Amino acid sequence: MKIGFIGLGNMGAPMAANLARDHEVTGFDPVAQPTGLTLAPSAAAAAQDADVVITMLPDGNILRTVAAELHPAMKQGAIHLDCSTVDVDSARTVAAQAIAHGLYAIDAPVSGGIGGATNGTLTFMAGGPLPAFETVAPLFAIMGQKAVHCGAAGNGQAAKICNNMILGVTMIATCEAFALADKLGLDRQAMFDVVSTSSGASWSMTSYCPAPGIGPVSPADNGYQPGFAAELMLKDLRLSQQAAEAAQADTPLGQAATALYARFVETEDGRGKDFSAMLPRFETRQRP
Ligand code: NAD
């Protein structure tokens, strides 16, 4: 397949490099210029003649701007595969514009972070027409280990923000429980041994334990270097609350998690730390 790849940042560059081993990939990014990849002078130039154009961009506004340039340049019947994490509304608007240009669109945000992008072990959650999903499935297989078709346009983004809203809430719950356990004199290893096999278990406890030296190796064992940065968690939580507001959905814990990560990143010292650094934050705090 001929692939155009727009947005060659932390995630896009390794994803494009993995695809370039088996496919003809032309990339574009106004800032990042990774080596070992054929680069074009503009997004439109990278997209012409491509069977699939992949975008991996920071947010929905940038996606809308880039899509307005890309769609008229793409050949009829080509697929715009957006892997960025953006708001559901931008994903659906961009998909409708693609259809109006005689194209197909798939929104397929990812889980797995920079490590997953580098190792080709991402999980994709995709929205859009099933035949287009099946056409790009071999690309998902190169860049990742799993791809789930979630339904119509925007449903990939819906799945992503619902998943990450659960993640934000369970991470906070796990961190505040560890801090409470400390104050009650409960050993952290004993706490892990009980909770990881009891009804309080979640991925935040069993696979990404926020307590250093406990459970599997995680960013807590590396001074809370991200991993998954607190500001990226905040971005995804805000997307979840934007969608909840638009859909009139009551999400009180999602709302509380958003407020807490906003405080952590914007007025405390959370910026640049892993999102599990909520644990040292709770350790130092008293009940208000
Ligand atoms: P990044 O900031 O490293 O990369 C984004 C790239 O887009 C940059 O290189 C930037 O120059 C480029 N860009 C900006 N405007 C552009 C334009 N007009 N045309 C072309 N390129 C443009 O971000 P990232 O970490 O690679 O994340 C990309 C997306 O993946 C985001 O939506 C993010 O939420 C999502 N994501 C990131 C992670 C992670 O761990 N980093 C995990 C899952 C999902």
GROMACS .gro file of C-alpha atoms and ligand atoms in nm:
model
  332
    1MET     CA    1   0.000   0.000   0.000
    2LYS     CA    2   0.105   0.361  -0.051
    3ILE     CA    3   0.074   0.544   0.279
    4GLY     CA    4   0.090   0.915   0.365
    5PHE     CA    5   0.175   0.977   0.733
    6ILE     CA    6   0.104   1.323   0.877
    7GLY     CA    7   0.232   1.407   1.227
    8LEU     CA    8   0.568   1.246   1.304
    9GLY     CA    9   0.595   1.323   1.675
   10ASN     CA   10   0.656   1.088   1.969
   11MET     CA   11   0.391   0.843   1.850
   12GLY     CA   12   0.373   0.908   1.475
   13ALA     CA   13   0.745   0.867   1.400
   14PRO     CA   14   0.781   0.511   1.536
   15MET     CA   15   0.442   0.407   1.390
   16ALA     CA   16   0.549   0.534   1.045
   17ALA     CA   17   0.889   0.362   1.081
   18ASN     CA   18   0.719   0.028   1.152
   19LEU     CA   19   0.492   0.066   0.847
   20ALA     CA   20   0.785   0.167   0.623
   21ARG     CA   21   0.937  -0.179   0.664
   22ASP     CA   22   0.652  -0.331   0.456
   23HIS     CA   23   0.491  -0.037   0.273
   24GLU     CA   24   0.580   0.275   0.078
   25VAL     CA   25   0.543   0.555   0.336
   26THR     CA   26   0.573   0.930   0.272
   27GLY     CA   27   0.566   1.145   0.585
   28PHE     CA   28   0.507   1.509   0.668
   29ASP     CA   29   0.552   1.713   0.985
   30PRO     CA   30   0.623   2.090   1.001
   31VAL     CA   31   0.862   2.042   1.295
   32ALA     CA   32   0.976   1.681   1.342
   33GLN     CA   33   1.206   1.549   1.067
   34PRO     CA   34   1.277   1.188   1.161
   35THR     CA   35   1.554   1.016   0.969
   36GLY     CA   36   1.505   0.700   0.765
   37LEU     CA   37   1.164   0.803   0.627
   38THR     CA   38   1.075   0.962   0.289
   39LEU     CA   39   0.949   1.312   0.368
   40ALA     CA   40   0.723   1.542   0.162
   41PRO     CA   41   0.717   1.925   0.168
   42SER     CA   42   0.348   1.945   0.270
   43ALA     CA   43   0.063   1.732   0.403
   44ALA     CA   44  -0.108   1.748   0.062
   45ALA     CA   45   0.209   1.629  -0.113
   46ALA     CA   46   0.241   1.334   0.127
   47ALA     CA   47  -0.125   1.244   0.067
   48GLN     CA   48  -0.145   1.248  -0.315
   49ASP     CA   49  -0.148   0.898  -0.465
   50ALA     CA   50  -0.173   0.742  -0.117
   51ASP     CA   51  -0.420   0.457  -0.062
   52VAL     CA   52  -0.429   0.540   0.308
   53VAL     CA   53  -0.340   0.869   0.480
   54ILE     CA   54  -0.272   0.838   0.852
   55THR     CA   55  -0.282   1.139   1.082
   56MET     CA   56  -0.129   1.141   1.433
   57LEU     CA   57  -0.184   1.496   1.559
   58PRO     CA   58  -0.209   1.678   1.893
   59ASP     CA   59  -0.580   1.774   1.898
   60GLY     CA   60  -0.912   1.813   1.719
   61ASN     CA   61  -0.855   2.170   1.595
   62ILE     CA   62  -0.528   2.074   1.428
   63LEU     CA   63  -0.691   1.762   1.286
   64ARG     CA   64  -0.972   1.973   1.132
   65THR     CA   65  -0.718   2.215   0.975
   66VAL     CA   66  -0.499   1.937   0.839
   67ALA     CA   67  -0.800   1.739   0.709
   68ALA     CA   68  -0.923   2.046   0.515
   69GLU     CA   69  -0.588   2.047   0.332
   70LEU     CA   70  -0.565   1.670   0.293
   71HIS     CA   71  -0.907   1.569   0.166
   72PRO     CA   72  -0.906   1.764  -0.163
   73ALA     CA   73  -0.556   1.628  -0.236
   74MET     CA   74  -0.641   1.261  -0.175
   75LYS     CA   75  -0.740   1.024  -0.455
   76GLN     CA   76  -1.102   0.907  -0.477
   77GLY     CA   77  -1.178   0.606  -0.259
   78ALA     CA   78  -0.868   0.652  -0.042
   79ILE     CA   79  -0.895   0.614   0.337
   80HIS     CA   80  -0.819   0.882   0.596
   81LEU     CA   81  -0.714   0.691   0.908
   82ASP     CA   82  -0.688   0.926   1.206
   83CYS     CA   83  -0.507   0.776   1.505
   84SER     CA   84  -0.491   1.096   1.715
   85THR     CA   85  -0.690   1.130   2.036
   86VAL     CA   86  -0.945   1.404   1.965
   87ASP     CA   87  -1.299   1.502   2.065
   88VAL     CA   88  -1.582   1.290   1.926
   89ASP     CA   89  -1.733   1.590   1.745
   90SER     CA   90  -1.411   1.663   1.550
   91ALA     CA   91  -1.383   1.295   1.455
   92ARG     CA   92  -1.743   1.290   1.323
   93THR     CA   93  -1.706   1.625   1.140
   94VAL     CA   94  -1.383   1.517   0.971
   95ALA     CA   95  -1.542   1.183   0.873
   96ALA     CA   96  -1.840   1.362   0.713
   97GLN     CA   97  -1.603   1.588   0.520
   98ALA     CA   98  -1.405   1.288   0.399
   99ILE     CA   99  -1.724   1.126   0.267
  100ALA     CA  100  -1.815   1.452   0.089
  101HIS     CA  101  -1.479   1.429  -0.092
  102GLY     CA  102  -1.540   1.070  -0.203
  103LEU     CA  103  -1.313   0.926   0.067
  104TYR     CA  104  -1.353   0.687   0.360
  105ALA     CA  105  -1.265   0.783   0.716
  106ILE     CA  106  -1.172   0.574   1.018
  107ASP     CA  107  -1.104   0.722   1.363
  108ALA     CA  108  -0.872   0.483   1.545
  109PRO     CA  109  -0.714   0.630   1.858
  110VAL     CA  110  -0.461   0.411   2.034
  111SER     CA  111  -0.372   0.280   2.374
  112GLY     CA  112  -0.019   0.170   2.457
  113GLY     CA  113   0.188   0.489   2.454
  114ILE     CA  114   0.530   0.549   2.303
  115GLY     CA  115   0.652   0.200   2.400
  116GLY     CA  116   0.357   0.044   2.218
  117ALA     CA  117   0.416   0.265   1.914
  118THR     CA  118   0.785   0.168   1.902
  119ASN     CA  119   0.731  -0.203   1.960
  120GLY     CA  120   0.425  -0.233   1.734
  121THR     CA  121   0.202  -0.340   2.023
  122LEU     CA  122  -0.063  -0.065   2.024
  123THR     CA  123  -0.435  -0.133   2.070
  124PHE     CA  124  -0.658   0.047   1.819
  125MET     CA  125  -1.024   0.130   1.885
  126ALA     CA  126  -1.186   0.218   1.557
  127GLY     CA  127  -1.500   0.388   1.429
  128GLY     CA  128  -1.615   0.405   1.066
  129PRO     CA  129  -1.734   0.177   0.785
  130LEU     CA  130  -1.645  -0.191   0.832
  131PRO     CA  131  -1.504  -0.245   0.477
  132ALA     CA  132  -1.260   0.046   0.528
  133PHE     CA  133  -1.167  -0.097   0.871
  134GLU     CA  134  -1.096  -0.432   0.704
  135THR     CA  135  -0.881  -0.263   0.437
  136VAL     CA  136  -0.656  -0.100   0.699
  137ALA     CA  137  -0.654  -0.405   0.931
  138PRO     CA  138  -0.312  -0.520   0.795
  139LEU     CA  139  -0.172  -0.179   0.894
  140PHE     CA  140  -0.317  -0.216   1.245
  141ALA     CA  141  -0.148  -0.559   1.260
  142ILE     CA  142   0.192  -0.398   1.188
  143MET     CA  143   0.151  -0.105   1.429
  144GLY     CA  144  -0.032  -0.294   1.701
  145GLN     CA  145  -0.143  -0.618   1.857
  146LYS     CA  146  -0.519  -0.560   1.863
  147ALA     CA  147  -0.780  -0.356   1.674
  148VAL     CA  148  -1.146  -0.343   1.777
  149HIS     CA  149  -1.417  -0.214   1.544
  150CYS     CA  150  -1.645  -0.009   1.771
  151GLY     CA  151  -1.910   0.102   1.520
  152ALA     CA  152  -1.977   0.422   1.325
  153ALA     CA  153  -1.755   0.730   1.289
  154GLY     CA  154  -1.647   0.877   1.624
  155ASN     CA  155  -1.700   0.553   1.816
  156GLY     CA  156  -1.325   0.488   1.833
  157GLN     CA  157  -1.284   0.820   2.014
  158ALA     CA  158  -1.585   0.739   2.233
  159ALA     CA  159  -1.423   0.410   2.338
  160LYS     CA  160  -1.090   0.581   2.407
  161ILE     CA  161  -1.229   0.852   2.634
  162CYS     CA  162  -1.455   0.611   2.821
  163ASN     CA  163  -1.157   0.380   2.882
  164ASN     CA  164  -0.934   0.666   2.995
  165MET     CA  165  -1.203   0.811   3.219
  166ILE     CA  166  -1.213   0.474   3.399
  167LEU     CA  167  -0.831   0.474   3.412
  168GLY     CA  168  -0.812   0.826   3.561
  169VAL     CA  169  -1.069   0.738   3.826
  170THR     CA  170  -0.914   0.402   3.920
  171MET     CA  171  -0.565   0.553   3.940
  172ILE     CA  172  -0.685   0.822   4.180
  173ALA     CA  173  -0.878   0.564   4.384
  174THR     CA  174  -0.571   0.336   4.402
  175CYS     CA  175  -0.341   0.624   4.502
  176GLU     CA  176  -0.570   0.761   4.772
  177ALA     CA  177  -0.620   0.409   4.910
  178PHE     CA  178  -0.240   0.355   4.934
  179ALA     CA  179  -0.204   0.691   5.113
  180LEU     CA  180  -0.487   0.596   5.353
  181ALA     CA  181  -0.326   0.252   5.411
  182ASP     CA  182   0.003   0.427   5.502
  183LYS     CA  183  -0.173   0.641   5.760
  184LEU     CA  184  -0.346   0.333   5.903
  185GLY     CA  185  -0.011   0.154   5.941
  186LEU     CA  186  -0.088  -0.105   5.670
  187ASP     CA  187   0.220  -0.233   5.485
  188ARG     CA  188   0.209  -0.146   5.113
  189GLN     CA  189   0.312  -0.496   5.003
  190ALA     CA  190   0.032  -0.648   5.214
  191MET     CA  191  -0.211  -0.394   5.068
  192PHE     CA  192  -0.101  -0.491   4.713
  193ASP     CA  193  -0.120  -0.864   4.788
  194VAL     CA  194  -0.476  -0.829   4.913
  195VAL     CA  195  -0.618  -0.579   4.663
  196SER     CA  196  -0.452  -0.721   4.351
  197THR     CA  197  -0.647  -1.044   4.399
  198SER     CA  198  -0.960  -0.892   4.552
  199SER     CA  199  -1.256  -0.690   4.432
  200GLY     CA  200  -1.065  -0.359   4.451
  201ALA     CA  201  -0.825  -0.473   4.176
  202SER     CA  202  -0.791  -0.277   3.856
  203TRP     CA  203  -0.524  -0.230   3.589
  204SER     CA  204  -0.401   0.070   3.790
  205MET     CA  205  -0.316  -0.166   4.077
  206THR     CA  206  -0.217  -0.490   3.904
  207SER     CA  207  -0.030  -0.365   3.593
  208TYR     CA  208   0.078  -0.009   3.676
  209CYS     CA  209   0.104  -0.004   4.054
  210PRO     CA  210   0.167   0.357   4.168
  211ALA     CA  211   0.371   0.247   4.475
  212PRO     CA  212   0.748   0.215   4.410
  213GLY     CA  213   0.892  -0.134   4.460
  214ILE     CA  214   0.550  -0.300   4.475
  215GLY     CA  215   0.397  -0.518   4.203
  216PRO     CA  216   0.518  -0.508   3.842
  217VAL     CA  217   0.782  -0.259   3.727
  218SER     CA  218   0.606   0.072   3.655
  219PRO     CA  219   0.692   0.445   3.629
  220ALA     CA  220   0.676   0.459   4.013
  221ASP     CA  221   1.001   0.259   4.007
  222ASN     CA  222   1.161   0.523   3.786
  223GLY     CA  223   1.094   0.839   3.986
  224TYR     CA  224   0.752   0.878   3.816
  225GLN     CA  225   0.909   0.962   3.479
  226PRO     CA  226   0.626   0.922   3.226
  227GLY     CA  227   0.503   0.658   3.102
  228PHE     CA  228   0.175   0.827   3.050
  229ALA     CA  229   0.214   1.191   3.151
  230ALA     CA  230  -0.035   1.355   3.389
  231GLU     CA  231  -0.103   1.627   3.129
  232LEU     CA  232  -0.204   1.363   2.870
  233MET     CA  233  -0.441   1.209   3.124
  234LEU     CA  234  -0.582   1.557   3.182
  235LYS     CA  235  -0.632   1.604   2.806
  236ASP     CA  236  -0.825   1.276   2.780
  237LEU     CA  237  -1.033   1.345   3.092
  238ARG     CA  238  -1.127   1.686   2.951
  239LEU     CA  239  -1.233   1.521   2.626
  240SER     CA  240  -1.450   1.280   2.828
  241GLN     CA  241  -1.618   1.569   3.011
  242GLN     CA  242  -1.670   1.768   2.689
  243ALA     CA  243  -1.841   1.461   2.540
  244ALA     CA  244  -2.040   1.398   2.859
  245GLU     CA  245  -2.167   1.754   2.856
  246ALA     CA  246  -2.269   1.734   2.490
  247ALA     CA  247  -2.444   1.400   2.549
  248GLN     CA  248  -2.605   1.513   2.881
  249ALA     CA  249  -2.436   1.219   3.057
  250ASP     CA  250  -2.392   1.233   3.436
  251THR     CA  251  -2.026   1.147   3.510
  252PRO     CA  252  -1.953   1.276   3.863
  253LEU     CA  253  -1.637   1.069   3.918
  254GLY     CA  254  -1.504   1.163   3.573
  255GLN     CA  255  -1.571   1.525   3.664
  256ALA     CA  256  -1.391   1.492   3.998
  257ALA     CA  257  -1.093   1.316   3.835
  258THR     CA  258  -1.069   1.593   3.575
  259ALA     CA  259  -1.068   1.862   3.845
  260LEU     CA  260  -0.801   1.677   4.045
  261TYR     CA  261  -0.567   1.622   3.746
  262ALA     CA  262  -0.620   1.986   3.642
  263ARG     CA  263  -0.509   2.099   3.988
  264PHE     CA  264  -0.217   1.854   3.987
  265VAL     CA  265  -0.090   1.965   3.644
  266GLU     CA  266  -0.175   2.335   3.650
  267THR     CA  267  -0.124   2.455   4.008
  268GLU     CA  268   0.080   2.179   4.176
  269ASP     CA  269   0.392   1.997   4.053
  270GLY     CA  270   0.233   1.730   3.832
  271ARG     CA  271   0.345   1.858   3.491
  272GLY     CA  272   0.607   1.630   3.337
  273LYS     CA  273   0.534   1.349   3.584
  274ASP     CA  274   0.363   1.020   3.522
  275PHE     CA  275  -0.011   1.021   3.599
  276SER     CA  276   0.053   0.770   3.881
  277ALA     CA  277   0.247   1.042   4.069
  278MET     CA  278  -0.088   1.111   4.235
  279LEU     CA  279   0.040   0.877   4.509
  280PRO     CA  280   0.325   1.102   4.637
  281ARG     CA  281   0.078   1.391   4.604
  282PHE     CA  282  -0.171   1.220   4.839
  283GLU     CA  283   0.110   1.110   5.075
  284THR     CA  284   0.191   1.471   5.158
  285ARG     CA  285  -0.165   1.592   5.201
  286GLN     CA  286  -0.393   1.617   5.504
  287ARG     CA  287  -0.770   1.580   5.494
  288PRO     CA  288  -0.907   1.931   5.422
  289NAD     P1  289   0.355   1.494   1.966
  289NAD     O1  290   0.327   1.633   2.008
  289NAD     O2  291   0.485   1.431   1.998
  289NAD     O3  292   0.335   1.482   1.806
  289NAD     C1  293   0.240   1.553   1.733
  289NAD     C2  294   0.307   1.597   1.603
  289NAD     O4  295   0.211   1.664   1.522
  289NAD     C3  296   0.423   1.695   1.626
  289NAD     O5  297   0.544   1.643   1.572
  289NAD     C4  298   0.378   1.822   1.553
  289NAD     O6  299   0.485   1.892   1.489
  289NAD     C5  300   0.282   1.765   1.451
  289NAD     N1  301   0.192   1.865   1.398
  289NAD     C6  302   0.138   1.971   1.464
  289NAD     N2  303   0.066   2.046   1.377
  289NAD     C7  304   0.076   1.985   1.255
  289NAD     C8  305   0.025   2.014   1.126
  289NAD     N3  306  -0.051   2.120   1.104
  289NAD     N4  307   0.057   1.931   1.024
  289NAD     C9  308   0.133   1.820   1.045
  289NAD     N5  309   0.186   1.788   1.165
  289NAD    C10  310   0.157   1.870   1.269
  289NAD     O7  311   0.233   1.407   2.024
  289NAD     P2  312   0.228   1.247   2.040
  289NAD     O8  313   0.269   1.210   2.176
  289NAD     O9  314   0.291   1.184   1.921
  289NAD    O10  315   0.069   1.227   2.036
  289NAD    C11  316  -0.003   1.229   1.914
  289NAD    C12  317  -0.146   1.190   1.944
  289NAD    O11  318  -0.150   1.060   2.003
  289NAD    C13  319  -0.218   1.283   2.043
  289NAD    O12  320  -0.350   1.302   1.998
  289NAD    C14  321  -0.211   1.208   2.174
  289NAD    O13  322  -0.318   1.242   2.262
  289NAD    C15  323  -0.222   1.065   2.125
  289NAD     N6  324  -0.163   0.966   2.217
  289NAD    C16  325  -0.041   0.988   2.272
  289NAD    C17  326   0.012   0.894   2.359
  289NAD    C18  327   0.149   0.914   2.422
  289NAD    O14  328   0.183   0.839   2.515
  289NAD     N7  329   0.229   1.008   2.375
  289NAD    C19  330  -0.060   0.776   2.390
  289NAD    C20  331  -0.183   0.754   2.327
  289NAD    C21  332  -0.234   0.852   2.242
   0.00000   0.00000   0.00000
